[in-house]
Tab-separated table of C-alpha atoms in Angstrom:
chain	number	residue	atom	x	y	z
A	1	MET	CA	0.000	0.000	0.000
A	2	GLN	CA	1.064	3.590	-0.553
A	3	LEU	CA	2.103	5.620	2.477
A	4	ARG	CA	3.377	9.107	3.187
A	5	TYR	CA	6.543	9.706	5.180
A	6	ALA	CA	6.941	13.322	6.325
A	7	PHE	CA	10.211	14.894	7.489
A	8	ARG	CA	11.076	18.370	8.686
A	9	LEU	CA	13.103	20.587	6.317
A	10	ASP	CA	15.615	23.290	7.237
A	11	PRO	CA	15.963	25.455	4.113
A	12	GLU	CA	18.526	28.234	4.004
A	13	PRO	CA	17.381	31.871	3.535
A	14	GLY	CA	17.960	31.760	-0.228
A	15	GLN	CA	16.120	28.457	-0.484
A	16	ARG	CA	13.217	29.881	1.492
A	17	GLY	CA	12.881	32.615	-1.126
A	18	ALA	CA	12.991	30.054	-3.947
A	19	LEU	CA	10.318	27.977	-2.224
A	20	ALA	CA	8.171	31.070	-1.744
A	21	ARG	CA	8.418	31.789	-5.488
A	22	ALA	CA	7.450	28.196	-6.271
A	23	PHE	CA	4.465	28.373	-3.935
A	24	GLY	CA	3.363	31.635	-5.555
A	25	CYS	CA	3.747	30.409	-9.138
A	26	ALA	CA	1.835	27.197	-8.433
A	27	ARG	CA	-0.901	29.218	-6.758
A	28	VAL	CA	-1.189	31.617	-9.724
A	29	VAL	CA	-1.469	28.755	-12.230
A	30	TYR	CA	-4.091	27.062	-10.058
A	31	ASN	CA	-6.148	30.266	-9.831
A	32	ASP	CA	-5.797	30.920	-13.567
A	33	ALA	CA	-7.116	27.426	-14.304
A	34	VAL	CA	-10.094	27.896	-11.976
A	35	ALA	CA	-10.811	31.289	-13.590
A	36	ALA	CA	-10.677	29.751	-17.086
A	37	ARG	CA	-13.113	27.038	-16.083
A	38	GLU	CA	-15.495	29.520	-14.484
A	39	ARG	CA	-15.316	31.768	-17.541
A	40	ALA	CA	-16.218	28.833	-19.778
A	41	ARG	CA	-19.121	27.928	-17.512
A	42	ARG	CA	-20.541	31.471	-17.607
A	43	GLU	CA	-20.248	31.617	-21.391
A	44	GLY	CA	-21.794	28.175	-21.837
A	45	ALA	CA	-18.696	26.856	-23.619
A	46	ALA	CA	-17.024	23.486	-23.145
A	47	PHE	CA	-14.528	23.229	-20.327
A	48	PRO	CA	-10.935	23.481	-21.595
A	49	GLY	CA	-9.013	20.246	-21.205
A	50	ALA	CA	-5.738	19.698	-19.401
A	51	GLY	CA	-3.722	20.018	-22.619
A	52	ALA	CA	-5.336	23.319	-23.596
A	53	LEU	CA	-4.881	24.738	-20.105
A	54	SER	CA	-1.240	23.682	-20.016
A	55	LYS	CA	-0.549	25.361	-23.347
A	56	MET	CA	-2.435	28.542	-22.478
A	57	LEU	CA	-1.506	29.012	-18.814
A	58	ILE	CA	2.072	27.692	-18.805
A	59	THR	CA	3.702	27.500	-22.227
A	60	GLU	CA	2.209	30.682	-23.716
A	61	ALA	CA	2.043	32.513	-20.402
A	62	LYS	CA	5.819	32.252	-19.962
A	63	GLN	CA	6.211	34.283	-23.164
A	64	SER	CA	3.929	37.095	-21.981
A	65	PRO	CA	5.277	40.069	-19.978
A	66	GLY	CA	2.783	39.536	-17.148
A	67	ARG	CA	3.650	35.868	-16.538
A	68	GLN	CA	7.270	35.506	-17.692
A	69	TRP	CA	8.379	34.900	-14.085
A	70	LEU	CA	6.739	31.468	-14.276
A	71	SER	CA	9.953	30.239	-15.919
A	72	GLU	CA	11.810	30.791	-12.614
A	73	VAL	CA	10.349	27.588	-11.135
A	74	SER	CA	10.218	23.984	-12.280
A	75	ALA	CA	7.608	23.289	-14.948
A	76	VAL	CA	6.598	20.102	-13.100
A	77	VAL	CA	5.348	22.189	-10.178
A	78	LEU	CA	3.064	24.135	-12.525
A	79	GLN	CA	1.822	20.983	-14.248
A	80	GLN	CA	0.943	19.454	-10.873
A	81	ALA	CA	-1.049	22.572	-10.001
A	82	LEU	CA	-3.180	21.964	-13.108
A	83	ARG	CA	-3.628	18.345	-12.062
A	84	ASP	CA	-4.859	19.522	-8.684
A	85	VAL	CA	-7.506	21.615	-10.451
A	86	GLU	CA	-8.597	18.638	-12.549
A	87	ARG	CA	-8.861	16.453	-9.451
A	88	ALA	CA	-10.819	19.145	-7.584
A	89	TYR	CA	-13.394	19.435	-10.379
A	90	THR	CA	-13.622	15.649	-10.723
A	91	ASN	CA	-14.407	15.325	-7.034
A	92	PHE	CA	-16.899	18.186	-7.230
A	93	PHE	CA	-18.883	16.686	-10.120
A	94	ALA	CA	-18.745	13.197	-8.587
A	95	SER	CA	-20.109	14.644	-5.360
A	96	LEU	CA	-22.952	16.346	-7.224
A	97	LYS	CA	-23.893	13.071	-8.903
A	98	GLY	CA	-23.698	11.170	-5.629
A	99	SER	CA	-21.041	8.758	-6.873
A	100	ARG	CA	-18.449	10.031	-4.399
A	101	GLN	CA	-18.615	8.790	-0.832
A	102	GLY	CA	-18.191	11.057	2.141
A	103	ALA	CA	-19.195	14.631	2.773
A	104	ARG	CA	-20.352	16.791	-0.120
A	105	VAL	CA	-17.504	18.616	-1.871
A	106	GLY	CA	-17.900	22.204	-3.023
A	107	ALA	CA	-16.642	23.789	-6.205
A	108	PRO	CA	-12.918	24.676	-6.351
A	109	ARG	CA	-12.093	28.094	-4.931
A	110	PHE	CA	-9.259	30.509	-5.521
A	111	LYS	CA	-6.177	30.105	-3.358
A	112	SER	CA	-4.651	32.967	-1.392
A	113	LYS	CA	-1.085	33.697	-0.398
A	114	ARG	CA	-2.427	34.069	3.146
A	115	ASP	CA	-3.676	30.503	3.286
A	116	ALA	CA	-2.366	28.579	6.277
A	117	ARG	CA	-0.955	25.797	4.102
A	118	GLN	CA	1.152	26.172	0.950
A	119	ALA	CA	2.349	23.139	-0.995
A	120	ILE	CA	4.099	22.157	-4.222
A	121	ARG	CA	4.627	18.663	-5.629
A	122	PHE	CA	7.585	17.199	-7.524
A	123	THR	CA	7.157	13.955	-9.459
A	124	ALA	CA	9.862	11.775	-10.982
A	125	ASN	CA	9.835	13.929	-14.138
A	126	ALA	CA	11.282	16.811	-12.104
A	127	ARG	CA	14.465	14.783	-11.521
A	128	TRP	CA	14.642	15.509	-7.835
A	129	LYS	CA	16.735	13.166	-5.740
A	130	ILE	CA	18.173	12.457	-2.306
A	131	THR	CA	21.900	13.105	-2.376
A	132	GLY	CA	24.563	10.936	-0.803
A	133	ALA	CA	24.887	13.468	2.012
A	134	GLY	CA	21.193	13.004	2.874
A	135	ARG	CA	19.969	16.295	1.423
A	136	LEU	CA	16.917	16.772	-0.788
A	137	LEU	CA	17.899	18.164	-4.188
A	138	LEU	CA	15.004	20.084	-5.742
A	139	PRO	CA	15.161	21.688	-9.216
A	140	LYS	CA	15.744	25.459	-9.158
A	141	ILE	CA	15.790	25.386	-5.356
A	142	GLY	CA	18.944	23.515	-4.394
A	143	GLU	CA	19.960	20.957	-1.785
A	144	VAL	CA	17.720	21.335	1.249
A	145	LYS	CA	18.673	19.893	4.624
A	146	VAL	CA	16.322	17.152	5.888
A	147	ARG	CA	15.857	15.981	9.468
A	148	TRP	CA	15.746	12.250	8.860
A	149	SER	CA	13.993	10.430	11.712
A	150	ARG	CA	13.620	7.017	10.045
A	151	ARG	CA	14.572	5.140	6.908
A	152	LEU	CA	12.360	5.195	3.824
A	153	PRO	CA	11.034	1.678	3.068
A	154	SER	CA	11.338	2.127	-0.703
A	155	VAL	CA	12.268	4.631	-3.377
A	156	PRO	CA	9.753	7.518	-3.271
A	157	SER	CA	7.656	8.194	-6.348
A	158	SER	CA	7.026	11.859	-5.535
A	159	VAL	CA	7.690	14.468	-2.877
A	160	THR	CA	5.474	17.312	-1.696
A	161	VAL	CA	7.054	20.321	-0.001
A	162	ILE	CA	4.679	21.895	2.531
A	163	ARG	CA	4.801	25.109	4.544
A	164	ASP	CA	2.322	25.204	7.406
A	165	ALA	CA	0.807	28.154	9.283
A	166	ALA	CA	3.664	28.122	11.807
A	167	GLY	CA	6.222	28.719	9.040
A	168	ARG	CA	7.640	25.205	9.208
A	169	PHE	CA	8.696	23.298	6.082
A	170	PHE	CA	8.085	19.587	5.548
A	171	ALA	CA	8.890	17.070	2.824
A	172	SER	CA	6.196	14.432	2.364
A	173	PHE	CA	7.390	11.385	0.369
A	174	VAL	CA	5.005	8.900	-1.289
A	175	VAL	CA	6.446	5.401	-0.846
A	176	GLU	CA	5.257	1.856	-1.421
A	177	SER	CA	5.374	-0.302	1.695
A	178	ASP	CA	6.801	-3.831	1.651
A	179	PRO	CA	4.131	-6.292	2.913
A	180	ASP	CA	6.703	-8.894	3.964
A	181	ALA	CA	8.707	-6.347	5.944
A	182	ASP	CA	5.519	-5.025	7.564
A	183	LEU	CA	4.446	-8.489	8.685
A	184	ALA	CA	7.934	-9.246	10.018
A	185	ARG	CA	7.818	-6.081	12.123
A	186	MET	CA	4.658	-7.190	13.955
A	187	PRO	CA	4.151	-10.335	16.084
A	188	ASP	CA	2.125	-13.210	14.672
A	189	ALA	CA	-1.606	-12.588	15.000
A	190	ASP	CA	-2.361	-16.180	16.032
A	191	GLY	CA	-2.951	-16.367	19.751
A	192	LEU	CA	-3.432	-12.632	20.200
A	193	PRO	CA	-6.738	-11.487	21.713
A	194	SER	CA	-9.460	-9.475	20.037
A	195	VAL	CA	-10.455	-6.162	21.573
A	196	GLY	CA	-13.465	-3.894	21.547
A	197	ILE	CA	-12.952	-0.154	22.083
A	198	ASP	CA	-15.368	2.369	23.526
A	199	LEU	CA	-14.248	5.950	22.905
A	200	GLY	CA	-15.271	8.683	25.319
A	201	LEU	CA	-14.381	11.964	26.970
A	202	THR	CA	-13.953	10.915	30.614
A	203	HIS	CA	-11.444	8.338	29.353
A	204	PHE	CA	-10.131	8.527	25.808
A	205	ALA	CA	-10.675	4.790	25.335
A	206	VAL	CA	-11.907	1.877	27.429
A	207	LEU	CA	-11.027	-1.607	26.179
A	208	SER	CA	-13.130	-4.719	26.488
A	209	ASP	CA	-10.524	-6.257	28.809
A	210	GLY	CA	-11.109	-3.451	31.324
A	211	THR	CA	-8.101	-1.282	30.419
A	212	LYS	CA	-8.823	2.438	30.689
A	213	ILE	CA	-6.719	4.979	28.779
A	214	ASP	CA	-6.862	8.500	30.153
A	215	SER	CA	-7.662	11.381	27.848
A	216	PRO	CA	-4.605	13.675	27.481
A	217	ARG	CA	-6.787	16.736	26.684
A	218	PHE	CA	-3.988	18.559	24.898
A	219	LEU	CA	-6.120	21.553	23.940
A	220	ARG	CA	-7.570	22.000	27.416
A	221	ARG	CA	-4.109	21.951	28.981
A	222	ALA	CA	-2.805	24.535	26.493
A	223	GLU	CA	-5.817	26.859	26.696
A	224	LYS	CA	-4.116	29.307	29.065
A	225	LYS	CA	-1.105	29.673	26.787
A	226	LEU	CA	-3.281	29.940	23.686
A	227	LYS	CA	-5.515	32.544	25.301
A	228	LYS	CA	-2.541	34.713	26.196
A	229	ALA	CA	-1.015	34.427	22.701
A	230	GLN	CA	-4.336	35.203	21.025
A	231	ARG	CA	-4.901	38.224	23.272
A	232	GLU	CA	-1.468	39.603	22.359
A	233	LEU	CA	-2.230	39.084	18.671
A	234	SER	CA	-5.506	41.016	18.897
A	235	ARG	CA	-3.669	44.038	20.312
A	236	LYS	CA	-1.179	44.322	17.440
A	237	GLN	CA	-1.763	46.726	14.581
A	238	LYS	CA	-2.893	45.035	11.398
A	239	GLY	CA	-0.204	44.867	8.743
A	240	SER	CA	2.668	45.440	11.185
A	241	LYS	CA	5.672	43.169	11.662
A	242	ASN	CA	4.835	42.728	15.324
A	243	ARG	CA	1.429	41.365	14.351
A	244	GLU	CA	3.087	38.820	12.060
A	245	LYS	CA	5.359	37.745	14.913
A	246	ALA	CA	2.361	37.410	17.218
A	247	ARG	CA	0.487	35.409	14.567
A	248	LEU	CA	3.415	32.997	14.304
A	249	ARG	CA	3.397	32.512	18.082
A	250	VAL	CA	-0.303	31.604	17.964
A	251	ALA	CA	0.221	29.251	15.028
A	252	ARG	CA	3.154	27.529	16.730
A	253	ALA	CA	1.152	27.057	19.923
A	254	HIS	CA	-1.654	25.403	17.951
A	255	ALA	CA	0.889	23.310	16.020
A	256	GLN	CA	2.327	21.985	19.287
A	257	VAL	CA	-1.130	20.868	20.386
A	258	ALA	CA	-1.854	19.184	17.048
A	259	ASP	CA	1.549	17.465	16.955
A	260	ALA	CA	1.162	16.135	20.513
A	261	ARG	CA	-2.312	14.803	19.735
A	262	ARG	CA	-1.134	13.140	16.529
A	263	GLU	CA	1.816	11.515	18.309
A	264	PHE	CA	-0.505	10.167	21.021
A	265	HIS	CA	-2.853	8.709	18.387
A	266	HIS	CA	0.049	7.092	16.523
A	267	GLN	CA	1.494	5.464	19.622
A	268	LEU	CA	-1.843	4.186	20.923
A	269	SER	CA	-3.051	2.881	17.555
A	270	THR	CA	0.236	1.078	16.931
A	271	GLN	CA	0.106	-0.490	20.396
A	272	LEU	CA	-3.453	-1.742	19.871
A	273	ILE	CA	-2.643	-3.183	16.447
A	274	ARG	CA	0.514	-4.843	17.763
A	275	GLU	CA	-1.215	-6.494	20.739
A	276	SER	CA	-4.478	-7.564	19.034
A	277	GLN	CA	-5.481	-9.738	16.135
A	278	ALA	CA	-8.797	-7.906	15.664
A	279	VAL	CA	-10.055	-4.480	16.709
A	280	ALA	CA	-13.695	-3.394	16.896
A	281	VAL	CA	-14.826	0.221	17.301
A	282	GLU	CA	-18.101	2.104	17.154
A	283	ASP	CA	-18.810	4.257	14.106
A	284	LEU	CA	-19.277	7.604	15.829
A	285	ALA	CA	-21.096	10.592	14.341
A	286	VAL	CA	-18.218	12.953	15.105
A	287	LYS	CA	-19.607	15.874	13.099
A	288	ALA	CA	-22.918	15.737	14.945
A	289	LEU	CA	-21.233	15.425	18.340
A	290	ALA	CA	-19.001	18.387	17.528
A	291	ARG	CA	-22.100	20.598	17.245
A	292	THR	CA	-23.156	19.935	20.834
A	293	ARG	CA	-22.039	21.732	23.992
A	294	LEU	CA	-19.216	19.193	24.224
A	295	GLY	CA	-17.879	20.223	20.805
A	296	LYS	CA	-14.538	21.551	22.038
A	297	SER	CA	-13.829	18.355	23.986
A	298	VAL	CA	-14.853	16.237	20.986
A	299	HIS	CA	-12.433	18.107	18.723
A	300	ASP	CA	-9.751	17.877	21.403
A	301	ALA	CA	-10.095	14.079	21.511
A	302	GLY	CA	-9.627	13.715	17.735
A	303	TRP	CA	-11.614	10.487	17.382
A	304	ALA	CA	-11.819	10.619	13.585
A	305	GLN	CA	-8.036	10.861	13.200
A	306	PHE	CA	-7.509	8.008	15.659
A	307	LEU	CA	-9.993	5.717	13.880
A	308	ALA	CA	-8.408	6.487	10.508
A	309	MET	CA	-5.000	5.472	11.902
A	310	LEU	CA	-6.417	2.247	13.320
A	311	GLU	CA	-8.017	1.366	9.990
A	312	TYR	CA	-4.978	1.863	7.765
A	313	LYS	CA	-2.593	0.209	10.241
A	314	ALA	CA	-4.872	-2.813	10.501
A	315	GLN	CA	-4.841	-3.088	6.720
A	316	ARG	CA	-1.067	-2.631	6.593
A	317	TYR	CA	-0.266	-5.237	9.242
A	318	ALA	CA	-2.923	-7.814	8.272
A	319	ARG	CA	-5.181	-7.282	11.282
A	320	VAL	CA	-8.986	-7.318	11.359
A	321	PHE	CA	-10.723	-3.962	11.769
A	322	VAL	CA	-14.497	-3.834	12.302
A	323	LYS	CA	-16.779	-0.826	12.664
A	324	VAL	CA	-20.025	-1.329	14.570
A	325	GLY	CA	-23.042	0.728	13.515
A	326	ARG	CA	-23.558	3.957	15.426
A	327	PHE	CA	-27.150	2.980	16.279
A	328	GLU	CA	-26.088	-0.154	18.114
A	329	PRO	CA	-27.268	0.327	21.753
A	330	THR	CA	-23.926	-0.586	23.287
A	331	SER	CA	-24.525	1.526	26.403
A	332	GLN	CA	-28.033	0.187	26.985
A	333	VAL	CA	-27.516	-3.587	26.719
A	334	CYS	CA	-26.223	-5.847	29.485
A	335	SER	CA	-23.127	-7.624	28.169
A	336	VAL	CA	-23.872	-10.648	30.392
A	337	CYS	CA	-27.497	-11.508	29.639
A	338	GLY	CA	-28.199	-9.295	26.635
A	339	VAL	CA	-31.194	-7.450	28.083
A	340	LYS	CA	-31.713	-3.909	26.823
A	341	ASP	CA	-32.069	-1.737	29.917
A	342	GLY	CA	-32.891	1.544	28.191
A	343	PRO	CA	-30.980	4.795	27.681
A	344	LYS	CA	-29.157	6.439	30.552
A	345	PRO	CA	-27.924	10.024	31.063
A	346	LEU	CA	-24.229	10.699	30.762
A	347	HIS	CA	-23.709	11.248	34.476
A	348	VAL	CA	-24.656	7.611	35.175
A	349	ARG	CA	-21.291	5.828	35.058
A	350	THR	CA	-22.351	2.552	36.735
A	351	TRP	CA	-25.655	0.695	36.599
A	352	ALA	CA	-27.158	-2.651	37.619
A	353	CYS	CA	-28.978	-4.877	35.145
A	354	THR	CA	-32.653	-5.236	36.059
A	355	HIS	CA	-32.722	-8.840	34.803
A	356	CYS	CA	-29.544	-10.520	36.055
A	357	GLY	CA	-28.448	-7.960	38.642
A	358	THR	CA	-24.911	-7.549	37.257
A	359	VAL	CA	-23.334	-4.211	38.145
A	360	HIS	CA	-21.667	-2.673	35.085
A	361	ASP	CA	-19.173	0.069	34.497
A	362	ARG	CA	-20.833	2.019	31.700
A	363	ASP	CA	-17.765	2.317	29.405
A	364	HIS	CA	-16.417	-1.189	30.072
A	365	ASN	CA	-19.830	-2.699	29.359
A	366	ALA	CA	-20.061	-0.685	26.118
A	367	ALA	CA	-16.624	-1.901	25.017
A	368	LYS	CA	-17.642	-5.533	25.598
A	369	ASN	CA	-20.859	-4.950	23.641
A	370	VAL	CA	-18.862	-3.434	20.773
A	371	LYS	CA	-16.709	-6.559	20.694
A	372	GLN	CA	-19.751	-8.856	20.735
A	373	ALA	CA	-21.610	-6.806	18.119
A	374	ALA	CA	-18.606	-7.119	15.802
A	375	GLY	CA	-18.633	-10.910	16.237
A	376	LEU	CA	-15.170	-10.984	17.789
A	377	ALA	CA	-16.066	-12.476	21.185
A	378	VAL	CA	-15.198	-16.196	21.317
A	379	THR	CA	-15.291	-18.906	23.897
A	380	ALA	CA	-12.441	-21.214	24.817
A	381	CYS	CA	-13.466	-23.558	21.969
A	382	ARG	CA	-13.323	-20.629	19.496
A	383	ALA	CA	-17.108	-20.529	19.059
A	384	GLN	CA	-18.778	-17.181	18.596
A	385	VAL	CA	-20.427	-15.772	21.713
A	386	ARG	CA	-23.958	-14.408	21.431
A	387	PRO	CA	-26.224	-13.364	24.312
A	388	ASP	CA	-28.869	-15.947	25.210
A	389	LEU	CA	-32.494	-15.286	24.361
A	390	VAL	CA	-34.407	-13.762	27.264
A	391	PRO	CA	-38.069	-12.796	27.750
A	392	ALA	CA	-38.990	-9.311	26.609
A	393	GLN	CA	-39.080	-6.767	29.405
A	394	ARG	CA	-42.216	-4.855	30.306
A	395	GLU	CA	-41.086	-1.677	28.592
A	396	GLU	CA	-40.187	-3.613	25.428
A	397	ALA	CA	-43.434	-5.589	25.098
A	398	GLY	CA	-46.709	-4.233	23.728
A	399	SER	CA	-47.769	-2.427	20.606
A	400	HIS	CA	-46.199	0.996	21.452
A	401	GLY	CA	-49.148	2.636	19.735
A	402	ILE	CA	-50.828	1.927	16.437
A	403	HIS	CA	-48.808	2.521	13.275
A	404	THR	CA	-50.429	2.376	9.858
A	405	GLY	CA	-49.288	2.390	6.294
A	406	ALA	CA	-45.610	2.842	5.431
A	407	ARG	CA	-44.623	3.606	9.055
A	408	ALA	CA	-45.993	0.289	10.255
A	409	ALA	CA	-44.290	-1.629	7.455
A	410	GLN	CA	-40.981	0.112	8.168
A	411	ARG	CA	-41.262	-0.574	11.903
A	412	HIS	CA	-41.920	-4.308	11.420
A	413	SER	CA	-39.204	-4.626	8.758
A	414	THR	CA	-36.577	-3.173	11.104
A	415	ARG	CA	-37.599	-5.660	13.781
């Protein structure tokens, strides 16, 4: 599978200027392509293809007085900017038709030099390379120092140079992982247990074996520092150098929080994949939860990023990853007898089953239900565990009112 390996760059002052020119040229070509497409849409003409845009916005533009500075950067960078436009419109039209999964994608917008993230991409045609001294040689930029933290598993196919809001530079390499080397790095899955995970805010994660992982709450712990930096930024005059310095301090403070959260997610996800042969999680509606009064804590936890890491690492290391439906009543069902005991407010952390009398920890019981709902719970003879059938409780029996027509048919079909 294809992976991205990112490393910090330390460009010299002259190289920073060359990278800034490359970012600007790629941004101008991107905006020119979006403008050409929008102009064709308004006039009712056919959209210009990639070849026509390349000829008009790169080849011919370099000969014009207003765009001759495009020749100061690598042509591959400009070509990749056009490819980004093509991909953006492809995703937009696929989203309109409903053939693209995920959230709805809007139409491509113009980029600004004040955007938090600037990026350029070099493919193999650009003839970039990693020198013997460990530096990254980029065309028309030079040999840039790289902070290597690990070895690349294979020869990269492309590299993307990124500048974030904090002014840091990164090189992101696209590499192909070696399946045999990945499997040799992890212990054999045979004999390892399966685990169900219940994500929360009181604890970041509670495992089906009873392990509780505390929530680091990186944003909450840094709120005092962030508040002070943001207050200093608001007092600076707009357009001044002091305001730019204050903006960088705010961006770096936020970058520290994001980096710490990402490192925590990487370490925990790798540990779970290493120590388990199968992992089951609940498919949470993170966007909906983020709109509640607990939105800041939900964003601070970063559940979506953590689940994405678990999924791709399970695929990489040949582990089983299962997502349980978000409407599964994992917090309402007794994991011992299987009786549904009804919803409970969030402040109820322990409860006793009305049928069998078992006292449950809310999160631990939910984690065990997630594991059972995913079909990962097994007995000593490796047979699947399912709760025994029990009589319906008083609140579950009865007609619950009279439903007619389509509502009645839908209700009985879901049962």
